[in-house]
Short mmCIF file of C-alpha atoms and ligand atoms in Angstrom, two decimals:
data_model
loop_
_atom_site.label_atom_id
_atom_site.label_comp_id
_atom_site.label_asym_id
_atom_site.label_seq_id
_atom_site.Cartn_x
_atom_site.Cartn_y
_atom_site.Cartn_z
CA MET A 1 201.97 289.55 55.80
CA ASN A 2 203.39 289.60 59.28
CA HIS A 3 200.53 290.63 61.52
CA THR A 4 201.04 292.12 64.92
CA ASP A 5 198.46 291.77 67.63
CA THR A 6 198.25 294.03 70.64
CA PRO A 7 196.11 293.01 73.60
CA ASP A 8 194.09 296.23 73.82
CA ASN A 9 193.08 296.09 70.17
CA THR A 10 189.55 295.01 70.90
CA SER A 11 186.42 297.13 70.47
CA ASP A 12 182.74 296.32 70.42
CA VAL A 13 182.41 297.57 66.85
CA LEU A 14 184.91 298.50 64.15
CA VAL A 15 183.62 300.91 61.53
CA VAL A 16 185.53 300.79 58.25
CA GLY A 17 185.21 304.12 56.45
CA CYS A 18 184.68 307.41 58.24
CA GLY A 19 182.83 309.53 55.69
CA ILE A 20 179.46 310.97 56.57
CA VAL A 21 177.84 307.52 56.77
CA GLY A 22 180.57 305.81 58.81
CA ALA A 23 180.99 308.79 61.14
CA SER A 24 177.22 309.01 61.71
CA ILE A 25 177.15 305.33 62.63
CA ALA A 26 180.12 305.76 64.98
CA TRP A 27 178.42 308.74 66.64
CA ASN A 28 175.15 306.87 67.16
CA LEU A 29 176.92 303.81 68.53
CA ALA A 30 179.09 305.87 70.87
CA ARG A 31 175.99 307.65 72.17
CA ARG A 32 174.68 304.22 73.16
CA GLY A 33 177.85 303.51 75.13
CA ILE A 34 179.37 301.14 72.59
CA ALA A 35 183.18 301.07 72.23
CA VAL A 36 183.91 302.00 68.60
CA ARG A 37 187.04 302.30 66.53
CA CYS A 38 187.00 303.77 63.00
CA PHE A 39 189.39 303.18 60.13
CA ASP A 40 189.96 305.67 57.37
CA PRO A 41 193.25 306.97 55.97
CA SER A 42 191.60 310.28 55.10
CA PRO A 43 188.21 310.72 56.81
CA GLY A 44 185.68 312.75 54.83
CA ASN A 45 187.83 312.91 51.72
CA GLY A 46 185.66 310.59 49.63
CA ALA A 47 182.14 311.20 48.33
CA THR A 48 181.42 313.38 51.40
CA TYR A 49 183.99 315.91 50.20
CA ALA A 50 182.25 316.47 46.88
CA ALA A 51 178.64 316.21 48.06
CA ALA A 52 176.42 319.26 47.69
CA GLY A 53 174.26 318.24 50.65
CA MET A 54 170.78 318.18 49.10
CA LEU A 55 168.28 316.33 51.27
CA ALA A 56 166.24 315.66 48.16
CA ALA A 57 163.77 312.91 48.99
CA VAL A 58 161.30 314.33 46.45
CA ASN A 59 163.68 315.40 43.72
CA GLU A 60 165.62 312.14 43.72
CA GLY A 61 162.38 310.17 43.32
CA THR A 62 162.31 308.57 39.91
CA PHE A 63 160.80 305.66 37.98
CA GLY A 64 161.64 302.23 39.36
CA GLU A 65 162.92 303.59 42.67
CA HIS A 66 159.87 303.58 44.90
CA GLU A 67 161.59 301.69 47.74
CA LEU A 68 164.50 304.11 47.61
CA ALA A 69 162.06 307.02 47.79
CA ARG A 70 160.56 305.49 50.95
CA LEU A 71 164.00 305.27 52.57
CA ASN A 72 164.79 308.81 51.50
CA VAL A 73 161.55 310.17 52.96
CA ARG A 74 162.17 308.37 56.26
CA SER A 75 165.68 309.71 56.55
CA ALA A 76 164.65 313.25 55.56
CA ALA A 77 162.28 313.21 58.54
CA LEU A 78 165.20 312.38 60.86
CA TRP A 79 167.42 315.20 59.63
CA PRO A 80 166.18 318.12 61.76
CA ASP A 81 166.78 316.25 65.04
CA PHE A 82 170.04 314.77 63.77
CA ALA A 83 171.33 318.27 62.87
CA ARG A 84 170.06 319.85 66.09
CA GLU A 85 171.57 317.19 68.35
CA LEU A 86 174.88 317.23 66.49
CA ALA A 87 175.12 321.01 66.64
CA ALA A 88 174.18 321.02 70.33
CA GLU A 89 176.78 318.41 71.18
CA THR A 90 179.65 320.08 69.33
CA SER A 91 178.77 323.78 68.94
CA HIS A 92 179.50 323.32 65.23
CA ALA A 93 177.12 324.77 62.65
CA VAL A 94 175.98 322.06 60.23
CA GLY A 95 174.38 324.31 57.62
CA LEU A 96 170.86 322.87 57.73
CA ARG A 97 168.65 325.16 55.63
CA GLU A 98 164.98 324.33 55.55
CA THR A 99 164.23 326.41 52.47
CA GLY A 100 162.81 323.84 50.03
CA THR A 101 163.87 323.17 46.45
CA LEU A 102 162.79 324.81 43.22
CA THR A 103 163.16 322.64 40.13
CA VAL A 104 162.93 324.25 36.72
CA ALA A 105 162.70 322.98 33.17
CA PHE A 106 164.70 324.64 30.41
CA ASP A 107 162.84 323.87 27.18
CA ALA A 108 159.43 322.44 26.31
CA ASP A 109 160.64 318.83 26.29
CA ASP A 110 162.29 319.33 29.66
CA HIS A 111 158.95 320.65 30.92
CA LYS A 112 157.19 317.48 29.72
CA GLN A 113 159.78 315.42 31.54
CA LEU A 114 159.40 317.46 34.72
CA ARG A 115 155.60 316.99 34.59
CA ARG A 116 155.99 313.23 34.27
CA LEU A 117 158.27 313.14 37.26
CA LEU A 118 155.87 315.39 39.16
CA ASP A 119 152.97 313.01 38.41
CA LEU A 120 155.00 310.09 39.69
CA ARG A 121 156.03 311.91 42.85
CA GLN A 122 152.47 312.97 43.55
CA GLN A 123 151.25 309.38 43.03
CA TRP A 124 153.75 308.37 45.69
CA GLY A 125 152.29 310.98 48.01
CA LEU A 126 155.38 313.18 47.98
CA ASP A 127 155.01 316.86 48.67
CA ALA A 128 155.53 318.54 45.28
CA ARG A 129 153.43 320.81 43.08
CA GLU A 130 153.70 322.58 39.77
CA ILE A 131 154.11 326.34 39.90
CA ASP A 132 154.09 328.79 37.01
CA VAL A 133 157.20 330.53 35.75
CA PRO A 134 156.38 334.00 37.21
CA GLU A 135 155.92 332.39 40.61
CA ALA A 136 159.27 330.62 40.24
CA ARG A 137 160.90 333.95 39.30
CA GLU A 138 159.40 335.59 42.33
CA MET A 139 161.00 332.92 44.49
CA GLU A 140 164.34 333.12 42.68
CA PRO A 141 164.82 336.36 40.75
CA SER A 142 168.15 335.20 39.31
CA LEU A 143 166.50 332.59 37.08
CA GLY A 144 167.42 333.10 33.43
CA PRO A 145 165.05 334.09 30.62
CA ARG A 146 164.58 330.62 29.18
CA ILE A 147 162.57 328.68 31.75
CA SER A 148 159.56 326.71 30.54
CA GLY A 149 158.13 325.29 33.77
CA ALA A 150 158.75 324.74 37.46
CA MET A 151 158.10 322.41 40.37
CA TRP A 152 158.20 323.31 44.06
CA ALA A 153 159.21 320.77 46.70
CA PRO A 154 158.90 322.57 50.04
CA GLY A 155 160.40 319.70 52.07
CA ASP A 156 163.62 319.11 50.09
CA HIS A 157 166.14 320.93 52.28
CA LEU A 158 169.91 320.99 52.46
CA ALA A 159 172.83 320.63 54.84
CA ASP A 160 176.53 321.35 54.43
CA PRO A 161 178.28 317.96 54.23
CA ARG A 162 181.75 319.25 55.03
CA SER A 163 180.46 321.05 58.13
CA VAL A 164 178.37 318.05 59.17
CA HIS A 165 181.41 315.83 58.82
CA ARG A 166 183.59 318.18 60.89
CA ALA A 167 180.93 318.16 63.58
CA LEU A 168 180.67 314.37 63.52
CA ILE A 169 184.43 313.95 63.90
CA SER A 170 184.41 316.34 66.83
CA ALA A 171 181.44 314.52 68.39
CA ILE A 172 182.91 311.05 68.07
CA GLU A 173 186.33 312.11 69.36
CA ARG A 174 184.70 313.70 72.41
CA ARG A 175 182.95 310.41 73.03
CA GLY A 176 186.21 308.49 72.96
CA VAL A 177 185.96 306.92 69.50
CA GLU A 178 189.43 306.27 68.17
CA ILE A 179 189.94 307.15 64.52
CA VAL A 180 192.75 305.09 63.06
CA HIS A 181 194.13 306.90 60.01
CA ARG A 182 194.96 303.70 58.22
CA ARG A 183 193.29 301.63 55.55
CA ALA A 184 191.52 298.46 56.65
CA GLN A 185 193.29 296.08 54.33
CA THR A 186 191.44 292.85 54.97
CA LEU A 187 188.81 291.40 57.24
CA LEU A 188 189.77 288.86 59.87
CA GLN A 189 187.66 285.74 59.68
CA ARG A 190 187.91 283.00 62.29
CA ALA A 191 189.24 279.97 60.46
CA GLY A 192 186.81 277.15 60.91
CA GLY A 193 186.86 275.83 57.39
CA ASP A 194 183.55 277.24 56.20
CA THR A 195 183.70 280.70 54.71
CA ASP A 196 179.94 281.03 54.76
CA THR A 197 179.70 280.63 58.52
CA ASP A 198 183.13 281.49 59.97
CA PRO A 199 182.60 284.76 61.81
CA VAL A 200 184.31 288.00 60.92
CA ILE A 201 186.16 289.00 64.08
CA GLY A 202 188.01 292.14 63.09
CA VAL A 203 190.22 293.77 60.50
CA VAL A 204 193.88 293.88 59.55
CA ASP A 205 195.07 297.39 58.76
CA ASP A 206 197.60 298.35 56.10
CA THR A 207 200.50 298.19 58.56
CA GLY A 208 199.60 294.59 59.33
CA GLU A 209 198.14 295.31 62.74
CA ARG A 210 195.09 293.30 63.78
CA HIS A 211 192.09 294.81 65.47
CA HIS A 212 189.37 292.65 66.98
CA ALA A 213 185.71 293.37 67.51
CA ARG A 214 182.35 291.74 68.03
CA LEU A 215 181.08 293.35 64.82
CA VAL A 216 182.66 294.98 61.77
CA VAL A 217 180.59 297.61 59.97
CA LEU A 218 181.76 298.18 56.44
CA ALA A 219 181.00 301.77 55.41
CA ALA A 220 183.81 302.34 52.95
CA GLY A 221 181.74 303.73 50.08
CA TRP A 222 182.42 302.22 46.67
CA GLU A 223 185.62 300.63 48.03
CA SER A 224 183.56 298.28 50.21
CA ALA A 225 183.31 295.77 47.35
CA GLY A 226 187.09 295.38 47.10
CA LEU A 227 187.58 294.91 50.80
CA VAL A 228 185.09 292.06 51.00
CA SER A 229 186.36 290.31 47.92
CA ARG A 230 189.98 290.64 49.09
CA ALA A 231 189.21 289.50 52.56
CA ILE A 232 186.82 286.63 52.55
CA GLY A 233 187.04 283.41 50.74
CA THR A 234 188.70 280.72 52.80
CA SER A 235 187.09 278.11 50.58
CA GLY A 236 187.82 279.98 47.41
CA HIS A 237 184.66 282.03 47.05
CA VAL A 238 183.02 285.05 48.57
CA PRO A 239 179.97 283.80 50.48
CA HIS A 240 176.86 284.48 48.43
CA GLY A 241 175.22 286.40 51.23
CA ALA A 242 178.25 288.64 51.68
CA ARG A 243 178.39 290.10 48.21
CA VAL A 244 178.83 293.85 48.34
CA PRO A 245 178.56 294.90 44.69
CA THR A 246 179.44 298.59 44.96
CA ARG A 247 181.03 300.49 42.11
CA PRO A 248 182.38 304.02 41.70
CA VAL A 249 180.18 306.54 39.88
CA LYS A 250 182.22 309.66 39.33
CA GLY A 251 180.78 313.12 39.97
CA GLN A 252 182.40 316.48 39.25
CA VAL A 253 181.28 319.65 41.02
CA VAL A 254 182.26 323.31 40.88
CA ARG A 255 182.27 325.68 43.86
CA LEU A 256 181.66 329.36 43.27
CA ASP A 257 181.95 332.29 45.65
CA ALA A 258 178.96 334.63 45.80
CA THR A 259 180.00 336.48 48.99
CA HIS A 260 181.27 339.58 47.21
CA GLU A 261 178.55 339.80 44.58
CA PRO A 262 175.70 341.69 46.25
CA THR A 263 173.58 341.56 43.11
CA PHE A 264 173.71 337.76 42.96
CA LEU A 265 171.18 336.07 45.17
CA LEU A 266 170.15 332.44 45.42
CA ARG A 267 167.93 331.70 48.41
CA ARG A 268 167.34 328.01 48.00
CA VAL A 269 168.40 324.95 46.00
CA VAL A 270 167.66 325.35 42.30
CA ARG A 271 167.65 322.12 40.34
CA GLY A 272 166.94 321.82 36.68
CA ILE A 273 166.50 319.71 33.62
CA VAL A 274 168.41 321.25 30.74
CA GLN A 275 167.89 319.48 27.42
CA ASP A 276 167.47 316.18 29.21
CA ARG A 277 170.43 316.67 31.57
CA GLN A 278 170.18 317.24 35.31
CA VAL A 279 171.96 320.06 37.09
CA TYR A 280 171.75 321.77 40.46
CA LEU A 281 172.90 324.94 42.20
CA VAL A 282 173.12 324.78 45.97
CA PRO A 283 173.64 327.94 48.06
CA LYS A 284 175.53 327.58 51.34
CA ASP A 285 175.31 329.77 54.45
CA ASP A 286 178.81 331.14 53.84
CA GLY A 287 178.02 332.44 50.34
CA GLU A 288 179.37 329.45 48.47
CA ILE A 289 177.38 328.06 45.54
CA VAL A 290 177.91 324.39 44.71
CA ALA A 291 177.08 323.49 41.11
CA GLY A 292 176.92 319.90 40.02
CA ALA A 293 177.22 317.25 39.09
CA THR A 294 178.32 314.91 36.40
CA SER A 295 177.37 311.25 36.80
CA GLU A 296 179.96 309.13 35.06
CA GLU A 297 180.49 305.37 35.03
CA GLN A 298 184.17 305.96 35.66
CA PRO A 299 186.73 305.00 38.27
CA ASP A 300 187.51 307.26 41.22
CA ASP A 301 190.49 308.88 39.48
CA ARG A 302 189.69 312.24 41.12
CA LYS A 303 190.55 314.00 37.88
CA VAL A 304 188.56 317.09 37.08
CA THR A 305 188.10 317.23 33.32
CA ALA A 306 187.51 320.19 31.05
CA GLY A 307 184.48 318.44 29.56
CA GLY A 308 182.99 317.61 32.96
CA ILE A 309 183.29 321.10 34.36
CA PHE A 310 182.19 322.64 31.06
CA ALA A 311 179.01 320.54 31.11
CA VAL A 312 178.15 321.51 34.69
CA LEU A 313 178.74 325.23 34.10
CA ARG A 314 176.97 325.25 30.73
CA ASP A 315 173.81 323.79 32.24
CA ALA A 316 174.00 325.77 35.49
CA ARG A 317 174.32 329.09 33.64
CA ALA A 318 171.44 328.16 31.35
CA LEU A 319 169.26 328.32 34.48
CA VAL A 320 171.05 331.04 36.46
CA PRO A 321 173.15 333.17 34.07
CA GLY A 322 174.43 335.40 36.89
CA ILE A 323 176.93 332.72 37.94
CA ASP A 324 179.09 333.97 35.05
CA GLU A 325 180.38 336.73 37.31
CA LEU A 326 181.30 334.51 40.25
CA PRO A 327 184.84 333.42 41.04
CA VAL A 328 185.45 329.67 40.89
CA THR A 329 186.96 328.59 44.21
CA ASP A 330 187.12 324.82 43.90
CA VAL A 331 186.56 321.98 41.48
CA THR A 332 186.21 318.48 42.83
CA ALA A 333 185.88 314.98 41.43
CA ARG A 334 184.92 312.07 43.67
CA ALA A 335 183.04 308.81 43.20
CA ARG A 336 179.69 307.98 44.72
CA PRO A 337 179.12 304.40 45.86
CA GLY A 338 176.76 302.98 43.24
CA SER A 339 174.90 299.69 43.67
CA PRO A 340 173.19 297.50 41.05
CA ASP A 341 169.68 298.71 41.99
CA ASN A 342 170.63 302.22 43.19
CA MET A 343 169.52 301.20 46.69
CA PRO A 344 171.91 301.22 49.63
CA LEU A 345 173.03 298.09 51.44
CA ILE A 346 172.21 298.46 55.13
CA GLY A 347 172.42 295.61 57.62
CA PRO A 348 173.98 292.23 58.28
CA THR A 349 175.42 289.95 55.67
CA SER A 350 175.09 286.18 55.93
CA VAL A 351 178.58 286.03 57.43
CA PRO A 352 178.34 286.40 61.22
CA GLY A 353 179.95 289.58 62.46
CA LEU A 354 179.94 291.40 59.12
CA VAL A 355 177.53 294.30 58.71
CA VAL A 356 177.48 296.72 55.78
CA ALA A 357 176.34 300.30 55.30
CA THR A 358 177.23 301.36 51.79
CA GLY A 359 175.89 301.78 48.24
CA HIS A 360 174.16 305.06 49.09
CA PHE A 361 174.90 306.34 45.59
CA ARG A 362 173.34 309.83 45.18
CA ASN A 363 171.84 309.94 48.67
CA GLY A 364 174.64 309.42 51.17
CA VAL A 365 174.10 312.69 53.02
CA LEU A 366 170.32 312.30 53.06
CA LEU A 367 170.44 308.68 54.21
CA ALA A 368 173.11 309.09 56.91
CA PRO A 369 170.69 309.49 59.88
CA LEU A 370 168.48 306.54 58.91
CA THR A 371 171.49 304.34 58.19
CA ALA A 372 173.11 305.24 61.50
CA SER A 373 169.99 304.54 63.54
CA ALA A 374 169.27 301.25 61.74
CA ILE A 375 172.83 299.95 62.10
CA THR A 376 172.90 301.00 65.75
CA GLU A 377 169.65 299.19 66.40
CA TYR A 378 171.08 296.10 64.75
CA CYS A 379 174.32 296.29 66.76
CA VAL A 380 172.45 296.78 70.04
CA ASP A 381 169.39 294.54 69.61
CA GLY A 382 170.51 292.12 66.91
CA ALA A 383 167.54 292.97 64.67
CA LEU A 384 167.37 295.29 61.72
CA PRO A 385 164.40 297.67 61.82
CA ASP A 386 161.67 297.06 59.25
CA ALA A 387 162.19 300.61 57.96
CA VAL A 388 165.32 299.49 56.09
CA ALA A 389 164.28 295.93 55.25
CA ALA A 390 164.36 296.71 51.51
CA ALA A 391 168.04 297.62 51.81
CA ILE A 392 169.10 294.24 53.25
CA PRO A 393 172.51 293.38 51.75
CA THR A 394 171.71 289.69 51.25
CA ARG A 395 169.36 290.64 48.39
CA PHE A 396 172.43 290.36 46.17
CA ALA A 397 172.89 286.68 46.88
CA PRO A 398 172.66 285.04 43.45
CA SER A 399 169.16 283.85 42.64
CA PRO A 400 168.44 280.53 40.86
CA LEU A 401 168.02 282.53 37.65
CA ILE A 402 171.74 283.11 37.50
CA MET A 403 172.87 279.65 38.55
CA ASN A 404 175.43 278.23 36.20
CA THR A 405 174.77 275.03 34.29
CA SER A 406 176.29 272.79 36.94
CA GLY A 407 173.79 274.14 39.43
CA ALA A 408 176.42 275.95 41.49
CA HIS A 409 175.89 279.61 42.25
CA SER A 410 177.76 281.96 39.97
CA THR A 411 180.05 284.52 41.57
CA ILE A 412 180.49 286.60 38.42
CA GLY A 413 182.02 289.95 39.11
CA VAL A 414 183.49 288.99 42.46
CA HIS A 415 187.21 288.45 42.77
CA ASP A 416 188.29 285.88 45.26
CA GLN A 417 191.85 286.45 46.33
CA ARG A 418 192.30 284.62 49.53
CA GLU A 419 195.32 285.68 51.48
CA ARG A 420 196.72 283.70 54.38
CA GLY A 421 196.59 286.78 56.61
CA GLU A 422 192.83 286.88 56.42
CA GLU A 423 192.53 284.04 58.85
CA ASP A 424 192.79 284.38 62.56
CA GLY A 425 194.76 281.59 64.15
N1 LIG B 1 173.10 313.95 45.36
C1 LIG B 1 173.43 314.53 44.14
C2 LIG B 1 174.50 313.87 43.42
O1 LIG B 1 174.89 312.77 43.75
O2 LIG B 1 174.96 314.43 42.46
#
């Protein structure tokens, strides 16, 4: 690749990926006076575009994910200020609705499952309680006839991800952040002969242009894994402490229009367990209802399937049959950035200059404020706050348990494809 280098191509921080997480980081950094440049061929057209916007710290709490629940709770607490400051700076509405979440169970087994989850959430000190079915119906009169139990989480609110993203783009542009509508193809690593310690000093975009920075923040959703494995490896391997094992987990959602149906009313998020499957209906300020979502171990092919949409609508109408009358306005398939332990990766890698903010899986919208403030603190002070210590990316460095027989660390699942253009100089 023939790289070009222009003298003014230097920023303090390059943010790769400008979805809700990357844009939130860029906004926070810019507010601290840091010169930022973002890379994304189509900002906001990844997981952000499909997201329903539930800030569901309680409802996403499940067995084995206590640390994730802690992160979620911390970030939920940041959301009101984040939304208020963003709206004030841009005059954009961001659709924050502090109306809580009602979760219902369809049949008796679903009710048992909901009670188990409720017990767990209460043990963790989360704000949730069981309510009876008449009380649930009073809150949401459009609930269908077959509801066997309900849980109320008064602090699980919602925002509108597409509006939030529009506001973030406006905010960062006003603050002078340049958004480069190109793909960051590879990372630039100073060639010193040791991949584990040679600093990352920028990126090469898909036109071959080089951009330099003190730090590169990788916030490219599930695609982050590919960028790291393509880019680093001057000695033939990805440094153990720079593994970014994200994968796409496809979700399909349906958007319905309730604006012209005066008899249809949904005041708050209704989630449900329907014969062991999860579903949610999320009402927006503009009368849109977002119903979702599938969770498929599939690539990000962006194909909406008959089976996927059928499953979402079947389960959504089991809880709220009135959606039958609503026009379908949009169907969307996008991939969430999954990680091996469902926790995000937030913070520095072992390679100097390379920071990651990805793997947010089902909680990208919820975790955006916490991620942005933690990454900003790291970029400014050089230390990651304790609040996100459990999300440290280096936890995926291979442990002795998965050493191969020669004693060398295994790099299973990581492709090393060193390209000459990755090196600087
Ligand atoms: N946050 C809900 C989902 O990922 O489907």
